[in-house]
Coordinates of C-alpha atoms in Angstrom, one line a residue:
X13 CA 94.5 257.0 -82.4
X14 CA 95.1 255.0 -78.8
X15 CA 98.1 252.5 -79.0
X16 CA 97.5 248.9 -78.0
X17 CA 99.9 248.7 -74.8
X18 CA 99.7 244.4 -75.3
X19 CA 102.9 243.8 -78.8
X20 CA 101.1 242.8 -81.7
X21 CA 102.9 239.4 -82.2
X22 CA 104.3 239.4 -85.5
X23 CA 104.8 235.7 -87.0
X24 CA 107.4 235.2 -90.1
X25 CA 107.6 231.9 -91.3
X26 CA 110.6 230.4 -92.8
X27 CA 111.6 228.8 -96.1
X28 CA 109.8 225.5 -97.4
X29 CA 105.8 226.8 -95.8
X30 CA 103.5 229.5 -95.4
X31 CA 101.9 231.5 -92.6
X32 CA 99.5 228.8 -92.3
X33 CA 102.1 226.9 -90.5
X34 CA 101.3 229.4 -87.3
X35 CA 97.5 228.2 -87.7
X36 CA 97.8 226.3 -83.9
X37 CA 100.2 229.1 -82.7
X38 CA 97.9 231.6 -83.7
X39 CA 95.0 230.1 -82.1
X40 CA 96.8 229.7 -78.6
X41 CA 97.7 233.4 -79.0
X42 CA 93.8 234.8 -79.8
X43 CA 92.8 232.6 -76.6
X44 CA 95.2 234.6 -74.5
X45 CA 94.0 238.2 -76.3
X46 CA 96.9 238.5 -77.9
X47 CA 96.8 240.7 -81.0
X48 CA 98.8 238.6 -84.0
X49 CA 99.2 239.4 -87.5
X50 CA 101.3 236.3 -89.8
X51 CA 102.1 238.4 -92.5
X52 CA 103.3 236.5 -96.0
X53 CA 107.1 235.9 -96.2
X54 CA 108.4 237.1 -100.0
X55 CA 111.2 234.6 -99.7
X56 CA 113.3 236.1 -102.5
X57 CA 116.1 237.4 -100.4
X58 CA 117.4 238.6 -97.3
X59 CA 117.3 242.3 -97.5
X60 CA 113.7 242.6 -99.6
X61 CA 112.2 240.3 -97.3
X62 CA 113.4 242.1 -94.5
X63 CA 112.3 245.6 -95.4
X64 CA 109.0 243.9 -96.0
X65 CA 108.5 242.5 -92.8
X66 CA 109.7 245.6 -91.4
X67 CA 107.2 247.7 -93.2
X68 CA 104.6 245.7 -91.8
X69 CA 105.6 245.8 -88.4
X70 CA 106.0 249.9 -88.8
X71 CA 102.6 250.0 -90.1
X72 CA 101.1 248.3 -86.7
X73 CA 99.7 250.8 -84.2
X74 CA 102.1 249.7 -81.1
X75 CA 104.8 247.7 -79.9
X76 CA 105.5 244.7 -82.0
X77 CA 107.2 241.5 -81.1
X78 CA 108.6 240.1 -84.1
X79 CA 108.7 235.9 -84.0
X80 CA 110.8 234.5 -87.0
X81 CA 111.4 230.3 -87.5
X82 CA 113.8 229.3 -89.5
X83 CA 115.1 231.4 -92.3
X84 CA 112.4 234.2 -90.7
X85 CA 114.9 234.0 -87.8
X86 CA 117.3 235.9 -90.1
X87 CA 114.9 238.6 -91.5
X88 CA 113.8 239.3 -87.7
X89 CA 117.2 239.8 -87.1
X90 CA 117.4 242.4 -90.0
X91 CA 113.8 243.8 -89.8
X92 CA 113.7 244.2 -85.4
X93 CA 115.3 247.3 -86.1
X94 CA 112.0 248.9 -86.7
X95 CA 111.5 251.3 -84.1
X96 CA 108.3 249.6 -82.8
X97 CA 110.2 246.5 -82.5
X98 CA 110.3 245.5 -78.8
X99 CA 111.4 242.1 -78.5
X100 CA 112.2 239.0 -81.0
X101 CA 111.5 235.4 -80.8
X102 CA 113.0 233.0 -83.2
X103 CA 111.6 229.3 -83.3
X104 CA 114.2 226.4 -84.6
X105 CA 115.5 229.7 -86.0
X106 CA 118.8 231.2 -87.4
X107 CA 120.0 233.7 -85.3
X108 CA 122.2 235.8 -87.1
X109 CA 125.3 238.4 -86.5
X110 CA 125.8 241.3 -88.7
X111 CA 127.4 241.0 -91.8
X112 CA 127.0 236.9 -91.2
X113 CA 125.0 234.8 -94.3
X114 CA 123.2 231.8 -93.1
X115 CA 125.8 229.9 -95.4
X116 CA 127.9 231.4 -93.4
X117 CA 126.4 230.5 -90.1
X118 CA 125.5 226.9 -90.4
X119 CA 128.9 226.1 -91.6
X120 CA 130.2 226.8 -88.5
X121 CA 128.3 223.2 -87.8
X122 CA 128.2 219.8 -89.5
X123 CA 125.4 220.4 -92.5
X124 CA 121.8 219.5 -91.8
X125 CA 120.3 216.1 -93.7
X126 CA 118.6 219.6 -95.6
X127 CA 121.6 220.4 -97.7
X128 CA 121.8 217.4 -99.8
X129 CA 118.1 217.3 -100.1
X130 CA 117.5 220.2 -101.7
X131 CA 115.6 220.3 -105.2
X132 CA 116.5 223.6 -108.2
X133 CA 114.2 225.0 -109.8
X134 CA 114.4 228.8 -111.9
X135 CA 111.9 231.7 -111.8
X136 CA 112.1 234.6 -114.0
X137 CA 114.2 237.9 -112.6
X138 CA 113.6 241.3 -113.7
X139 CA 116.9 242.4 -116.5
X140 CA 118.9 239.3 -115.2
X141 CA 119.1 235.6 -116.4
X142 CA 116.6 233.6 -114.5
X143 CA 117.1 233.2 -110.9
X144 CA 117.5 230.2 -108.7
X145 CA 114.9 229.0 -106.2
X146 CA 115.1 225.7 -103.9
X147 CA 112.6 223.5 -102.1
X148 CA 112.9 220.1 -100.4
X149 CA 112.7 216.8 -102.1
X150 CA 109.3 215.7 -101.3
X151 CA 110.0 212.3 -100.8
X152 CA 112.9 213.6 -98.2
X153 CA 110.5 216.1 -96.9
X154 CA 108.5 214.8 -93.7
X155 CA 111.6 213.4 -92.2
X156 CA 114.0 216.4 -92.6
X157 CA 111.2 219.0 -92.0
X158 CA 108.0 217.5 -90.1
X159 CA 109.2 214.1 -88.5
X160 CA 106.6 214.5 -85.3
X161 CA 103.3 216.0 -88.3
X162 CA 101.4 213.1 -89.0
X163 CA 102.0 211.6 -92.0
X164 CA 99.4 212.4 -93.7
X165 CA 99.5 216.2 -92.9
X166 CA 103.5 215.9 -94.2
X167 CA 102.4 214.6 -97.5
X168 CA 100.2 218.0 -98.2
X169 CA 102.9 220.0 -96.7
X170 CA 105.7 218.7 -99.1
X171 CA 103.7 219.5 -102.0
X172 CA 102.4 223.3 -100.6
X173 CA 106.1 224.3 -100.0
X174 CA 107.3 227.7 -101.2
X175 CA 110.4 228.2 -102.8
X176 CA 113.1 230.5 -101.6
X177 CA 115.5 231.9 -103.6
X178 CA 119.1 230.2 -103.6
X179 CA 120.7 233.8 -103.1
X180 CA 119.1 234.0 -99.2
X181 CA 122.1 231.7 -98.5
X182 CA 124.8 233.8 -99.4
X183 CA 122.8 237.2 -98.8
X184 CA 125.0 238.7 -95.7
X185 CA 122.6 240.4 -92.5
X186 CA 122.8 244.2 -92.3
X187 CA 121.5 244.9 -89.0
X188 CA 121.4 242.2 -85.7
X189 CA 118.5 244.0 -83.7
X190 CA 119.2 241.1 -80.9
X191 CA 122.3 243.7 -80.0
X192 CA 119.4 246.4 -79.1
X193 CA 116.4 243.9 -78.7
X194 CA 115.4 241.6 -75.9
X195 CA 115.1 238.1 -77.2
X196 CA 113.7 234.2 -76.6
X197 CA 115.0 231.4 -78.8
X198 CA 112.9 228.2 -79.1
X199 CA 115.8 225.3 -80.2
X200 CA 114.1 222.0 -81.7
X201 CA 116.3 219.3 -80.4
X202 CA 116.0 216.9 -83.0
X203 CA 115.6 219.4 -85.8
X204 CA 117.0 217.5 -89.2
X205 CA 116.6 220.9 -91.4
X206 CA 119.1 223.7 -89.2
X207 CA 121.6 221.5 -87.0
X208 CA 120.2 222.3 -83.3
X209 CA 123.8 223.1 -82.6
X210 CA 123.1 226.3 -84.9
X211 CA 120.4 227.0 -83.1
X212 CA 121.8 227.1 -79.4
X213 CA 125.1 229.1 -81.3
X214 CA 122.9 232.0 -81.9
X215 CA 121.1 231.9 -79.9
X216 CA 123.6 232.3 -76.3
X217 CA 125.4 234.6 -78.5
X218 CA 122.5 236.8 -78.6
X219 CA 122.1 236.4 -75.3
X220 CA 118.3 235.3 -76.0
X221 CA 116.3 232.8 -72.9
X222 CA 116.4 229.9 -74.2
X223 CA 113.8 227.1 -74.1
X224 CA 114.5 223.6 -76.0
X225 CA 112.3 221.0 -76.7
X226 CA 114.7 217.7 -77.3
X227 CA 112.0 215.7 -79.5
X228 CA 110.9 218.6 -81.7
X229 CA 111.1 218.6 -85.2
X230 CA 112.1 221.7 -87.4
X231 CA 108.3 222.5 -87.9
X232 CA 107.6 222.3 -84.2
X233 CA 105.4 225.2 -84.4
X234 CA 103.0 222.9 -85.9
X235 CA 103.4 219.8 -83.9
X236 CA 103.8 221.8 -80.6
X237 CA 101.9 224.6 -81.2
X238 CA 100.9 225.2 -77.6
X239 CA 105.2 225.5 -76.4
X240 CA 105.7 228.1 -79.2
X241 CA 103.0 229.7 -78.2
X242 CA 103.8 230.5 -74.5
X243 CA 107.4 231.3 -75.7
X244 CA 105.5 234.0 -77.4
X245 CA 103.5 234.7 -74.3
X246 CA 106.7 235.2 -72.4
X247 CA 108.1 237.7 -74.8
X248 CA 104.9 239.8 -74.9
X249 CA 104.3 239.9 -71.0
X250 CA 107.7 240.9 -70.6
X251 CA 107.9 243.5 -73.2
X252 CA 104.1 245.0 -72.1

């Protein structure tokens, strides 16, 4: 089997959504004939989601570019190890360091409006007590995560959020492929879910180009679908 010489654009979606929050990314990147896959994010913890997004991208005939917003900013960080892995972009993303949690990381920074917004729920864990899981108060959610969706669109997104566990807070990074990996970094200037200063941190320090968009929101890969996308165009024309 012929390898594709074009990455395969890998998109990991944070906490709090789904791989349908790519859907206008995606599109941009089809009308370019880019080859994307948005795989579904586990969200139960750094390491398992990690090895899952890293199995996918081994599994992908070619050189992958891995793109990973908020929380999936972490696991690309972990899972851009993969050998195929030849670049990363993370959108309103953590950007972490080896051995660094994303407790850790944003606390570095004055706490996003997120923290005290956060709602507990349990979900059953295999030969432990039940586990803890968190999502974002729905009445708090369209400002803190979706400020420039239309309102209507934030009320279906606050109830369609997925969980993730509490643990991926404290969970520490094993691997920082940014050390090995060429990177971009997307930073959502008014981003009310990961302080933008947490963004730009990890960003320089991984030595990623940088692009910021000072209105954005933390789900600006919805509201600007077309920016995220030619971040992503960058990344795989540079890495071809």
């Amino acid at each position: 089997m012929t390898t594709n010489p074009t990455p395969t654009a890998v998109l990991v979606h944070g906490a709090f959504s789904d791989a349908a929050s790519w859907t206008g990314v995606i599109a941009e990147l089809q009308n370019h004939s880019i080859p994307v896959v948005a795989p579904p994010n586990p969200l139960r913890g750094l390491a398992s989601d990690a090895a899952y997004i890293a199995s996918v991208a081994a599994q992908i005939d070619g050189p992958v570019v891995l793109v990973g917003h908020s929380y999936g900013g972490a696991i690309i960080s972990v899972a851009g190890a993969a050998k195929n892995v030849v670049g990363l972009v993370y959108v309103a993303a953590y950007v972490t360091e080896e051995g660094e949690s994303l407790g850790k990381l944003q606390g570095r920074f004055p706490l996003s409006r997120l923290v005290s917004n956060l709602k507990k729920a349990t979900y059953p864990a295999e030969g432990s007590e039940p586990a803890v899981e968190v999502t974002i108060k729905a009445e708090a959610f369209p400002d803190i995560f979706a400020a420039d969706v239309p309102a209507a669109a934030t009320k279906v997104l606050a109830v369609a959020q997925r969980p993730l566990a509490a643990s991926a807070f404290t969970e520490t990074a094993s691997a920082a492929a940014w050390k090995t990996k060429p990177s971009w970094a997307l930073v959502a200037g008014a981003d009310q879910a990961i302080n933008p200063e947490v963004e730009r941190f990890g960003a320089k320090r991984a030595g990623a180009t940088i692009v910021e968009i000072e209105d954005a929101s933390h789900a600006v890969a919805v509201s600007r679908p077309k920016e995220v996308a030619e971040l992503i165009r960058d990344a795989v024309r540079a890495t071809s």
